[in-house]
mmCIF file with all atom_site columns, C-alpha atoms in Angstrom:
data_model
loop_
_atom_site.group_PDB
_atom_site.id
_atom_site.type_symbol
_atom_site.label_atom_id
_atom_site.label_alt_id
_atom_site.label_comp_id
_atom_site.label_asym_id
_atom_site.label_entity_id
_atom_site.label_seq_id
_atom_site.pdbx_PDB_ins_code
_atom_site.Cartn_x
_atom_site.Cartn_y
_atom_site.Cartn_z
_atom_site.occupancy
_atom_site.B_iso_or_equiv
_atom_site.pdbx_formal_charge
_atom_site.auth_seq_id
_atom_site.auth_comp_id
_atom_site.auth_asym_id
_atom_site.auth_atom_id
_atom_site.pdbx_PDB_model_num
ATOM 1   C CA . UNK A 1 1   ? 8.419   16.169 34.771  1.00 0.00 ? 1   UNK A CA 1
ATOM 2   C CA . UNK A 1 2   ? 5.647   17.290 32.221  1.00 0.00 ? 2   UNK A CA 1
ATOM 3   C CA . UNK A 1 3   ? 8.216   18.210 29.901  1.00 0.00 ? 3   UNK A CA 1
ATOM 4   C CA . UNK A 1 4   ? 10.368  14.924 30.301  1.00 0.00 ? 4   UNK A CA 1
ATOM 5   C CA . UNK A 1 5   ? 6.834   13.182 29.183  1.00 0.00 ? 5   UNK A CA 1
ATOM 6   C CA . UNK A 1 6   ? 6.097   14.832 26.704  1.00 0.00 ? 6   UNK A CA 1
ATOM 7   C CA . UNK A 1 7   ? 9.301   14.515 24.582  1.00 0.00 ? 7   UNK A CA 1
ATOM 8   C CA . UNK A 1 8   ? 8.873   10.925 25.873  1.00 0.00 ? 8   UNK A CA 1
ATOM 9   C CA . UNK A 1 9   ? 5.552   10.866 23.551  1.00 0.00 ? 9   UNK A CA 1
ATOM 10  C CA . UNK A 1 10  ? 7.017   12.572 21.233  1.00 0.00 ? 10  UNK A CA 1
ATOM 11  C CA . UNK A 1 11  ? 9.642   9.739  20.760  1.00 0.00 ? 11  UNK A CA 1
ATOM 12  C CA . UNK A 1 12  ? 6.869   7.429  21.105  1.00 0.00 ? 12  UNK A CA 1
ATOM 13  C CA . UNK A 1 13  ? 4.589   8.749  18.043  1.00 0.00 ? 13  UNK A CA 1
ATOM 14  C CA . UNK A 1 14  ? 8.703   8.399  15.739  1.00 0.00 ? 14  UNK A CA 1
ATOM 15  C CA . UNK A 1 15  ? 8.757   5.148  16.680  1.00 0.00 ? 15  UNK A CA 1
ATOM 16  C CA . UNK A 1 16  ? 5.443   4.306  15.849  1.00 0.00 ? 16  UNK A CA 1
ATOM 17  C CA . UNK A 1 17  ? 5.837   5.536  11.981  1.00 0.00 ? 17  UNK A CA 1
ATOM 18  C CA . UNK A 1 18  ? 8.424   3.224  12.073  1.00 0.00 ? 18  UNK A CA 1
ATOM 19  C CA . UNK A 1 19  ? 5.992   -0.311 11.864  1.00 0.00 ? 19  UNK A CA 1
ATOM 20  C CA . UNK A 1 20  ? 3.979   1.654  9.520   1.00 0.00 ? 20  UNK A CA 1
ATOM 21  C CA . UNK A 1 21  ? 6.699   2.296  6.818   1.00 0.00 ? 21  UNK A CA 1
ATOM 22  C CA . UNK A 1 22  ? 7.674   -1.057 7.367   1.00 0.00 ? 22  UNK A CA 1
ATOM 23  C CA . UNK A 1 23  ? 4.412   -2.633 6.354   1.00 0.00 ? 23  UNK A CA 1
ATOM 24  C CA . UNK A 1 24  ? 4.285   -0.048 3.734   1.00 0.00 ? 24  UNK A CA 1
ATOM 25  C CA . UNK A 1 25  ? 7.364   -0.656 1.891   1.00 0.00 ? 25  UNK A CA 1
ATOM 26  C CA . UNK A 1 26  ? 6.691   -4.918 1.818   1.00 0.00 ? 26  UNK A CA 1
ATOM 27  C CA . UNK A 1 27  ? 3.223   -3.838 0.520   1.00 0.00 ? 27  UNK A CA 1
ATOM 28  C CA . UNK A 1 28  ? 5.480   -1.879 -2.312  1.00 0.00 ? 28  UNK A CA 1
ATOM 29  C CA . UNK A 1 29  ? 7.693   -4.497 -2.599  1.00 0.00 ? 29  UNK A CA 1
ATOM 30  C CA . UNK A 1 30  ? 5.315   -6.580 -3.699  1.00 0.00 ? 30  UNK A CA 1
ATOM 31  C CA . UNK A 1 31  ? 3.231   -3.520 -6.097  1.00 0.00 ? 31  UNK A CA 1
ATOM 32  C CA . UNK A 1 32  ? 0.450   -3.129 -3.717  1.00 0.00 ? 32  UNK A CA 1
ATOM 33  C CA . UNK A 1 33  ? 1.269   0.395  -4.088  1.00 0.00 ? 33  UNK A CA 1
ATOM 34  C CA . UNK A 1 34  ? 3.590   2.646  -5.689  1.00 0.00 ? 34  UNK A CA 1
ATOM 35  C CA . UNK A 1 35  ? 4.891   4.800  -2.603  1.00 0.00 ? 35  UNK A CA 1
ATOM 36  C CA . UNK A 1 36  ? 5.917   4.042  1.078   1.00 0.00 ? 36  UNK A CA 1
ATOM 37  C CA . UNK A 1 37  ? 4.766   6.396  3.970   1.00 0.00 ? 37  UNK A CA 1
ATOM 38  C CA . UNK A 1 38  ? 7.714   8.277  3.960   1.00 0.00 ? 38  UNK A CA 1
ATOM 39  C CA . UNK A 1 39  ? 8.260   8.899  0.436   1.00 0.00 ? 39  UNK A CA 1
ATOM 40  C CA . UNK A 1 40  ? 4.809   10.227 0.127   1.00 0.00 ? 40  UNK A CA 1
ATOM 41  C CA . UNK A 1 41  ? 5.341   12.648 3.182   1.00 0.00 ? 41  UNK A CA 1
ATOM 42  C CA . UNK A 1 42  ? 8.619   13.757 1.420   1.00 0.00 ? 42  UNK A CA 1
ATOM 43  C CA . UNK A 1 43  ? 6.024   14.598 -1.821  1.00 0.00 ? 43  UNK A CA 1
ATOM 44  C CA . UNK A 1 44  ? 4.602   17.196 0.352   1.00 0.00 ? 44  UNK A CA 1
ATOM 45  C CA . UNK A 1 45  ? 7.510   19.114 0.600   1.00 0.00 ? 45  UNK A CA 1
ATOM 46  C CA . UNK A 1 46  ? 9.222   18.277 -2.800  1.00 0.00 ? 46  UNK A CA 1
ATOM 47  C CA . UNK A 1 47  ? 5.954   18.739 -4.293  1.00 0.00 ? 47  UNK A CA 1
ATOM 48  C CA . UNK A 1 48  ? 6.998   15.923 -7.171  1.00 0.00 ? 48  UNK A CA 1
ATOM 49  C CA . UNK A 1 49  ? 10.343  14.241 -6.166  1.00 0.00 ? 49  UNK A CA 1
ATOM 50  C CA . UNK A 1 50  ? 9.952   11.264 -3.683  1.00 0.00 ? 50  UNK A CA 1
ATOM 51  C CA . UNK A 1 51  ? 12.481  11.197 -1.156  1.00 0.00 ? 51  UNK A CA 1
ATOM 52  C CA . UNK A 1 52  ? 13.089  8.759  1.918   1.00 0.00 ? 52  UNK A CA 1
ATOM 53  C CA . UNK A 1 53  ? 14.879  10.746 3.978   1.00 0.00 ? 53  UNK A CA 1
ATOM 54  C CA . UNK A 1 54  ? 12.714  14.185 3.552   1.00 0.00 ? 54  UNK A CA 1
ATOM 55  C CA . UNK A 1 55  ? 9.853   11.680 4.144   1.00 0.00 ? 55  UNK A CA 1
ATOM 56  C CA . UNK A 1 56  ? 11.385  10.357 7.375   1.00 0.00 ? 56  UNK A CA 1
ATOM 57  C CA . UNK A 1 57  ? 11.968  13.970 8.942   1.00 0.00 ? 57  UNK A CA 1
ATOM 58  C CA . UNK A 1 58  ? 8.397   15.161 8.060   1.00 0.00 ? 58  UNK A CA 1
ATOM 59  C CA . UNK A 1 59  ? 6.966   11.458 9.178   1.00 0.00 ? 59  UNK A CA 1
ATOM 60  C CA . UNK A 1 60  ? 8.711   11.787 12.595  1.00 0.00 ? 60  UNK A CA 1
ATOM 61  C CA . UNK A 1 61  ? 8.074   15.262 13.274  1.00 0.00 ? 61  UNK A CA 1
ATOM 62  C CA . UNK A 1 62  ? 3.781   14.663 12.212  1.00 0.00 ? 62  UNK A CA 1
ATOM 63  C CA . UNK A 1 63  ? 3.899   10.964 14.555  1.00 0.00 ? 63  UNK A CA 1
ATOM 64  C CA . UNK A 1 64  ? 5.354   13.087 16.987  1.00 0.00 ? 64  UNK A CA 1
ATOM 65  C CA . UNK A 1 65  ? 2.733   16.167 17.239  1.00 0.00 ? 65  UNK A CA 1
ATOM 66  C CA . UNK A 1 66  ? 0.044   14.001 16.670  1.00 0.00 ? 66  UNK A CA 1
ATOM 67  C CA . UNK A 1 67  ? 1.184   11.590 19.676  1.00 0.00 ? 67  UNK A CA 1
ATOM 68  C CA . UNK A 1 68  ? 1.578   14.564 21.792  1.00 0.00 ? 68  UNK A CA 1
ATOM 69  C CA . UNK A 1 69  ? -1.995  15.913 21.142  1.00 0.00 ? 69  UNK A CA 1
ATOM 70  C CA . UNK A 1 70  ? -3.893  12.232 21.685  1.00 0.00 ? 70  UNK A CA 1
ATOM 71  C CA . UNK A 1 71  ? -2.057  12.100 25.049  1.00 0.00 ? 71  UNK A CA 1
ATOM 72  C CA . UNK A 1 72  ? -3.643  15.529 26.277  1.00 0.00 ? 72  UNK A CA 1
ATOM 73  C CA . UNK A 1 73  ? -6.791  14.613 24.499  1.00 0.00 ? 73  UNK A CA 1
ATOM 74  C CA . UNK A 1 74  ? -6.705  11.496 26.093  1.00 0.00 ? 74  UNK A CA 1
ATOM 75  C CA . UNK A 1 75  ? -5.250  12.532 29.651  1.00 0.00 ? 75  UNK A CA 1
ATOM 76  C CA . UNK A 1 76  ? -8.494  14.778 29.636  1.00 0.00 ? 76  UNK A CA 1
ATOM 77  C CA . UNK A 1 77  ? -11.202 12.017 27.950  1.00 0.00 ? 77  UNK A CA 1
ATOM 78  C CA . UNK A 1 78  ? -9.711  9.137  29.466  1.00 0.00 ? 78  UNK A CA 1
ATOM 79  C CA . UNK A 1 79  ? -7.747  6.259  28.143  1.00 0.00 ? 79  UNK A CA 1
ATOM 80  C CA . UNK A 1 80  ? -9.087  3.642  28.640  1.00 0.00 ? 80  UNK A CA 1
ATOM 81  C CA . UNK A 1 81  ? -9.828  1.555  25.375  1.00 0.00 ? 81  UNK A CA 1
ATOM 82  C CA . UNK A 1 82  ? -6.412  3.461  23.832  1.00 0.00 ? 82  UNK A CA 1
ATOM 83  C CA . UNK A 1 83  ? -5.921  1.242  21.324  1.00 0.00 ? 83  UNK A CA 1
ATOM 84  C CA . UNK A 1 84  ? -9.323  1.418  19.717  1.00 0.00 ? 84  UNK A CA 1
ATOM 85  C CA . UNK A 1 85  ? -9.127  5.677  20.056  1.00 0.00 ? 85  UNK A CA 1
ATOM 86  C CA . UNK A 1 86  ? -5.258  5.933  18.353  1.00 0.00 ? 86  UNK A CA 1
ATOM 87  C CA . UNK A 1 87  ? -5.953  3.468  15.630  1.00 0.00 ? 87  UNK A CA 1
ATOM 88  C CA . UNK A 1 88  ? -9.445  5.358  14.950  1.00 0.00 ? 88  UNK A CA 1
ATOM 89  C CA . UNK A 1 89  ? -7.379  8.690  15.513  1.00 0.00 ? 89  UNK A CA 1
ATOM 90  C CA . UNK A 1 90  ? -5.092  7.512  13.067  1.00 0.00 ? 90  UNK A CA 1
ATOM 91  C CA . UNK A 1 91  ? -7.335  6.697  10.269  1.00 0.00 ? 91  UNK A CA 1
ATOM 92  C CA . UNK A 1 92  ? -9.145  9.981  11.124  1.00 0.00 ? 92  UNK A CA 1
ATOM 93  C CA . UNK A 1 93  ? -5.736  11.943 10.646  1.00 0.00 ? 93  UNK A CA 1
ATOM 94  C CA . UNK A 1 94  ? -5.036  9.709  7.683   1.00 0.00 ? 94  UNK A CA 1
ATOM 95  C CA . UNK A 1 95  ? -8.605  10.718 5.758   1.00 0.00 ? 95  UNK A CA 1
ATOM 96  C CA . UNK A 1 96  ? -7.591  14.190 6.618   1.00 0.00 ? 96  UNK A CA 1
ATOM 97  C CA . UNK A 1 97  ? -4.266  14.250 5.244   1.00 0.00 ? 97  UNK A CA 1
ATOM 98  C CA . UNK A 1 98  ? -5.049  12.023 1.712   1.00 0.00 ? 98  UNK A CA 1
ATOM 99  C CA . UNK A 1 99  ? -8.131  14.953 0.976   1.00 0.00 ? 99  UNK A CA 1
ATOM 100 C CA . UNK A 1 100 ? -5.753  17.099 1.432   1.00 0.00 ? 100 UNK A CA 1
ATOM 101 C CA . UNK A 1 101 ? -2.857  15.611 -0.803  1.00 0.00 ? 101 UNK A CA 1
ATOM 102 C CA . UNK A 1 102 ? -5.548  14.886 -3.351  1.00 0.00 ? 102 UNK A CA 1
ATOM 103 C CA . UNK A 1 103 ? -6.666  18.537 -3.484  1.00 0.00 ? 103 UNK A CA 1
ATOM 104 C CA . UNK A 1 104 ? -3.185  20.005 -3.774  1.00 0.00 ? 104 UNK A CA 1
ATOM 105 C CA . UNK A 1 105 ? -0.798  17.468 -5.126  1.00 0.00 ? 105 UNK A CA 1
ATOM 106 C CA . UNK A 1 106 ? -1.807  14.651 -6.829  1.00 0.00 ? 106 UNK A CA 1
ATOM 107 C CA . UNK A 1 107 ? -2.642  14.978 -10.480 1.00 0.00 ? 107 UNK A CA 1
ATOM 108 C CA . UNK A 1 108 ? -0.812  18.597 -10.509 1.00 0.00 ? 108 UNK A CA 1
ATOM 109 C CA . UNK A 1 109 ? 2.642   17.451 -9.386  1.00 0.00 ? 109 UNK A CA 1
ATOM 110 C CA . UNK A 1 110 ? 2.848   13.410 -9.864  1.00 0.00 ? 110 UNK A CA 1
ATOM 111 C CA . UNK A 1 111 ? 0.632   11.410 -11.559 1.00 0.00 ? 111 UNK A CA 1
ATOM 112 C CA . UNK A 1 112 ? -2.849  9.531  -10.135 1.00 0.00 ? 112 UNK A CA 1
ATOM 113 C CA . UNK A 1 113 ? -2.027  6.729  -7.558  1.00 0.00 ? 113 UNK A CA 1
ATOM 114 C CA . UNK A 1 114 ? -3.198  3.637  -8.347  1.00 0.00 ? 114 UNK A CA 1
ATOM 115 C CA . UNK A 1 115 ? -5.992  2.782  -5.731  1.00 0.00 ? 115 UNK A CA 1
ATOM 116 C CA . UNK A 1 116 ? -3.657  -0.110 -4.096  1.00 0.00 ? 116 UNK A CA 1
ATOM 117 C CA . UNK A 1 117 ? -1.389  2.695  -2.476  1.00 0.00 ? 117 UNK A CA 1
ATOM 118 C CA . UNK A 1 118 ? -5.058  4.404  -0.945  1.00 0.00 ? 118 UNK A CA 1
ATOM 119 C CA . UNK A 1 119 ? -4.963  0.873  0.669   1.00 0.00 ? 119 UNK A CA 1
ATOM 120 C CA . UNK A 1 120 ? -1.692  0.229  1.531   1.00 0.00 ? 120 UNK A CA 1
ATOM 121 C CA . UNK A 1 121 ? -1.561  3.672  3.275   1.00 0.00 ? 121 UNK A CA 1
ATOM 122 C CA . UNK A 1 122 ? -4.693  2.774  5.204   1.00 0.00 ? 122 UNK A CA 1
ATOM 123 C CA . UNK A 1 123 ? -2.961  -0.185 6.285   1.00 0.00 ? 123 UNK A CA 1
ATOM 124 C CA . UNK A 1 124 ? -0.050  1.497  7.613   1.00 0.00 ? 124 UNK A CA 1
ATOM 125 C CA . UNK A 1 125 ? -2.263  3.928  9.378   1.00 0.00 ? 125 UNK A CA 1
ATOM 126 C CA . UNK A 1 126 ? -3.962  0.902  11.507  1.00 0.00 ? 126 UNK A CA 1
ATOM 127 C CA . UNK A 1 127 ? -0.549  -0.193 12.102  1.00 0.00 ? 127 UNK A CA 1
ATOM 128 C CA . UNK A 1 128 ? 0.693   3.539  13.177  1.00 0.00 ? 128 UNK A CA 1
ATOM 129 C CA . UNK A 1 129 ? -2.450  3.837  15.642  1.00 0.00 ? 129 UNK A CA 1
ATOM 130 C CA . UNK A 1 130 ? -2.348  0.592  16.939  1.00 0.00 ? 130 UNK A CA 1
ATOM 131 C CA . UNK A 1 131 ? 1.377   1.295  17.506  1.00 0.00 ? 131 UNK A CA 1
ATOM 132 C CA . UNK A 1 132 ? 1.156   4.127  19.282  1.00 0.00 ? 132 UNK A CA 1
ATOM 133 C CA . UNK A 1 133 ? -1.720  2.688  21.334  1.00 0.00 ? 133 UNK A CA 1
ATOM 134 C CA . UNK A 1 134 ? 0.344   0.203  22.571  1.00 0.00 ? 134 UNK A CA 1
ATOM 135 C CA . UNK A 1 135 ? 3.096   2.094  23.303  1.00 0.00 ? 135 UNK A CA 1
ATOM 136 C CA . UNK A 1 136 ? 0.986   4.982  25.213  1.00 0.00 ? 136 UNK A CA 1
ATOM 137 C CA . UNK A 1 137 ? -0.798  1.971  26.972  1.00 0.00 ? 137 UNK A CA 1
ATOM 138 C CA . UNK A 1 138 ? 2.171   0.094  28.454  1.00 0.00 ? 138 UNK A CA 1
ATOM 139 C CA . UNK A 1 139 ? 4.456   3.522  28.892  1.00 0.00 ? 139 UNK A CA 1
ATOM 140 C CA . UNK A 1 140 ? 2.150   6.363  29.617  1.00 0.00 ? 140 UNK A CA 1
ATOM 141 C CA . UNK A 1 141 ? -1.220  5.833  31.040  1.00 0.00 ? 141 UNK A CA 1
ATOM 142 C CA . UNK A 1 142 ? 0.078   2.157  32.792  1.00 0.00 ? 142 UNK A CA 1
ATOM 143 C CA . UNK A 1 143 ? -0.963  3.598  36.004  1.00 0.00 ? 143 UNK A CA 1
ATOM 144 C CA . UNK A 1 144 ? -4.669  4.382  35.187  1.00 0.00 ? 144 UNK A CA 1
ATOM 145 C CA . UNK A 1 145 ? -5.384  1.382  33.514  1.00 0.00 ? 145 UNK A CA 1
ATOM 146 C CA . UNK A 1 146 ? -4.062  -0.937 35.465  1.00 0.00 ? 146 UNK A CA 1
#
């Protein structure tokens, strides 16, 4: 059964990049930011070559990890205010992963981002944690919260 749940939150933390790249590309869409959350993950592999679907795969498989380990953090700390903890999580995991970019990529392999994709990826990183929350909420921990 604890293998049946946790490729259950693994599922959950894919379809929780989903809102994210959603809100994402409409923030592109209208230039409040030059990449979408899967194009930038795609950057990390391609180093300089955007790419949605390499972006998708690497999105999916990092929502689905990082779902995986809240749900043990949280199955040990408690889950109660989930919603609060993922989102924070998320922007936590979000700082982590932009230092990083910064460092390695940006300016070496594609040019400076203008400071409205910083935003717009913050954005989408509230929307991924507050996502997932909701998901893990209502599917997961529904029994010890309720």
């Amino acid at each position: 059964m604890i293998q049946d749940k946790v490729i259950i939150i693994g599922l959950l933390g894919v379809l929780s990049t989903i809102p994210g790249e959603i809100a994402s590309r409409i923030l592109v869409y209208f230039d409040i930011g030059k990449f979408g959350i899967y194009e930038l993950a795609s950057i990390i592999i391609t180093l300089n070559r955007p790419v949605f679907i390499i972006g998708l795969i690497v999105d999916f498989l990092v929502g689905s990890v990082f779902a995986v380990l809240l749900y043990f953090i949280f199955e040990k700390l408690g889950s109660c205010h989930l919603v609060i903890k993922t989102t924070v999580c998320s922007l936590l995991a979000w700082l982590i992963c932009e230092l990083l970019f910064t460092a390695i990529i940006e300016g070496k392999y594609i040019s400076i981002r203008p400071i409205n994709d910083y935003y717009s990826h913050i954005f989408s990183a509230i929307i991924f944690g507050i996502t997932l929350g909701l998901l893990l909420k209502k599917l997961i921990f529904k029994k010890l919260n309720s």
